Amino acid sequence: MSSAAQTSQQTSQDLLLALAGITKRFGPLIANDAIDLTVHKGEIVALLGENGAGKTTLMNILFGHYVADEGTVTVAARDGNLEQLEPGAPQAALDAGIGMVHQHFTLAENLTGLDNIVLGTEPIFRLRRDRTKARAKLAELMAGSGLNVDLDQPVHKLTVGEKQRVEILKALYRDARLLVLDEPTAVLTPQEADSLFAVLRKLAQNGLAVIIIAHKLAEVLAVSHRIAVLRGGKKVGEMMTSDADHRSIAELMVGREVPVSRRIAREPGQPVLTLSDVTIDRGDSRRSLHGVSITAHEGEILGIAGVSGNGQAALAQLIAGLDKPDHGSVEIFGQKVEKFDAHQFAQNGIARIPEDRHHDGMVGSMTVAENIAIEDVRNAGYQKFGFLDFEAIRKRAEHAITDYDVRCPGPDAPARLLSGGNIQKLILARVLEKSPKLILANQPSRGLDVGAQSEVHRRLLEARQNGAAVILISEDLDELLTISDQIAVIHAGHITPAMATDTIDRSELGLMMAGQKKTHHAPTNQKTTTHSGETA
Amino acid sequence: MEIIDILLAASFWEAAIRIATPLIFGVLGALVCERAGVLNLGIEGIFTAGAMAGWMAVWLGAGLWAGVLVAALAGAFFGLIHAILTVPLGLSQHVSGIGVTLLATSLSYFTYRTALPDVSSPPRIEPFRPLDIPFLSDLPFIGQALFSQTAMTMLALVLVFVTGWVLYRTPLGLAIRAVGDNPSSVEAQGLSVYGLRIGAVVVGSSLMALGGAFLTMSAFDAFFFGMINGRGWVCIALTVFASWRPGKALIGALLFGAFDAFQVRLQTEVGAFLPSQVFLMMPYILSIIALIVVARKADYPKALLVPWFKGQR
């Protein structure tokens, strides 16, 4: 990358931001340990690290939400002089031209994009709003950056990618000179991510400095000039992107070798679950399915690729027995399902890893042990004279905690204290201990760091090896291509026929997820699929 | 047919607008609070406090408009209590609101009884007179229906326009609508979530109190126990009916006023056949039906009832 070489020779007069020796302690925990970081004008720096590595703490110090115990934050003022930023003053950071795009957008959905951008930039007690100047400035910004979005639409009508553009425009409108993006691609399709990167490159050429906080490697390699890696609160490495490679950074982040998940070739067995021409019409494309036919086989992982909000929720509800189709049929082990009942489905060996693990996967105020037993309290093994047998429940929990490496203070700790990765391990333990016939895994590794992600993949592959069928609903192409045997694409409630993973081209998959193009691979070993989910 | 005659009479519309006036104040107040994300169930008590405080100020010798101001301040006081409990402290808006209603109602009765321990019939004040605007009040039909109301009714109608203007045409209104949808959007832009919400609840509560003041200082000339009689709760329902829009709030309040005026007239026409309670129920039943038709698709402010804490997302 030629621009990377350029920035390495940048002189100190291009220096925009310097964090020096930042240390922050929370009680005995050292969240940031003497971290140094510099950013120059026109430079894109990727800040990499696993969850809990200290990225967020560092950015919170930069924005004045926290005060560092030691160290200084220096920002070049607009006239070029280096000035120390007042600690603990968010307004000072805003005034210094530091803009932030949070992972969860801070937009009021009932207002237009323009209103969201202008909000708070004009004196509040005024009889009128004047939008002409704002429009002119934004037109200029949009032309200069390629951030095109209809600013007169209410935000709730915009796509996720467009909302992100509004967020970036919001920062630029306030004359941001440094833009910090927190996990910007987590919610985007591959195509949207590419166009975001194009925008960021253009903005950097115009002199904007950018920090991208990320834990996905491929993306930062594509867009950044320089990479800084945090682990356990320390900066463990910094390199030019041109000198970096995927594997070495991953190891630097995790601090050990990351086991690579590989599928071991295996003949698929009998069909476990067959959906034939299933239609669920709820009047809303997010919650509807149209003529869907898929089959999950024993010992096979069937990936359902798609941008969330395209009918995955309806599919997941159906497979869990929480909803019934308007048309079409569902067969479990060749038996047509007549009664759609979640308990019945679970009895038939269907287990689920829910999409929202905090909300649907556990009860935060109950203990770890109770959460592990919660789906099986009707089993005789957990009862004694009709009452719960807490000793048995605890015993099972202790086993699960050891076997699945759930990091927690113990079986009696409230589950809400666990981190996302450990909650997912807890759910995996609950699901897999029962040796289910079919596992419905809905976005199982979303938001998890590299280590926890590889653990989820390993467990799913292990279940597949033991003969379980897995339906993996995911937006993450890397995940889908690594562990699925077959991949079908879901878009606007339609699902394409499943394609063997080895025959799939990555960029084509991205286009199909965006609903732009439908190519029909011959269904490979979809023996029972007679009519496919034809889309219009 | 008599029903047509009822609906065409100017006196019917005069009554409908008069009955609607306290509701207009109340709905405007409730929607200002809810637009900022705070449900204010203190409304019933704030109505009582406004009715009591305004009336008592005039009875003690203050001018009528001074009484209106005292009522607004009483509303602001109870609004501030509700705001502090629900905004920075983040307590349940339902519980706090009902608490404020009980407190404000009881305090009003207590004050009244303490000031007037021995009166058997409530003392009267000289209330607002119907306006007599040259030319306008002499117009046929509309002159009687609209331009012969009291000054407080005119104030309510003007406030519909003012509230709409502030909400949709000014930076302040923009910020209030934003804070009721996603407080983080306001915070990220450097505005104070607490400031906006507390301000909206205090101002909204003052508006509610004016509705109470109208009853003792314009519709009647004295304060009675139980005189609010659920008007506050009607306003909470009308706010949903109005989809949180001032213009629709006016329509909703007028509709309710018309139902109420209609049932009184209907009682005298066909009262012999049915018990009077059936007629008294009518406006409420019709409101419920209207609410079912409209509110099924209601687009609630998304952050309504959701407490927000600084530094938490």
Short mmCIF file of C-alpha atoms in Angstrom, two decimals, chain A residues 62-65 78 85-86 89-100 120-121 170-171 174-178, chain B residues 186-191:
data_model
loop_
_atom_site.label_atom_id
_atom_site.label_comp_id
_atom_site.label_asym_id
_atom_site.label_seq_id
_atom_site.Cartn_x
_atom_site.Cartn_y
_atom_site.Cartn_z
CA LEU A 62 -10.14 10.19 24.43
CA PHE A 63 -13.75 11.39 24.49
CA GLY A 64 -13.58 12.56 28.08
CA HIS A 65 -16.03 10.00 29.42
CA ARG A 78 -6.61 24.09 14.29
CA LEU A 85 -6.94 18.02 25.86
CA GLU A 86 -8.82 18.77 29.05
CA ALA A 89 -14.65 16.92 29.31
CA PRO A 90 -16.63 15.48 26.38
CA GLN A 91 -17.40 18.97 25.13
CA ALA A 92 -13.67 19.70 24.87
CA ALA A 93 -13.22 16.61 22.68
CA LEU A 94 -16.11 17.67 20.46
CA ASP A 95 -14.68 21.18 20.19
CA ALA A 96 -11.26 19.79 19.30
CA GLY A 97 -12.83 18.11 16.28
CA ILE A 98 -13.03 14.52 17.48
CA GLY A 99 -16.11 12.76 16.09
CA MET A 100 -17.37 9.33 17.02
CA GLY A 120 -27.70 20.64 18.79
CA THR A 121 -25.65 22.75 16.37
CA LYS A 170 -23.05 14.27 11.55
CA ALA A 171 -19.42 14.23 12.63
CA ARG A 174 -19.27 19.52 13.08
CA ASP A 175 -15.91 19.87 11.33
CA ALA A 176 -14.44 16.69 12.75
CA ARG A 177 -10.75 16.26 12.02
CA LEU A 178 -10.50 12.87 13.65
CA VAL B 186 -29.39 14.20 21.90
CA GLU B 187 -26.50 13.44 24.20
CA ALA B 188 -24.15 12.72 21.30
CA GLN B 189 -24.89 16.17 19.95
CA GLY B 190 -23.94 17.84 23.20
CA LEU B 191 -27.43 18.63 24.53
#
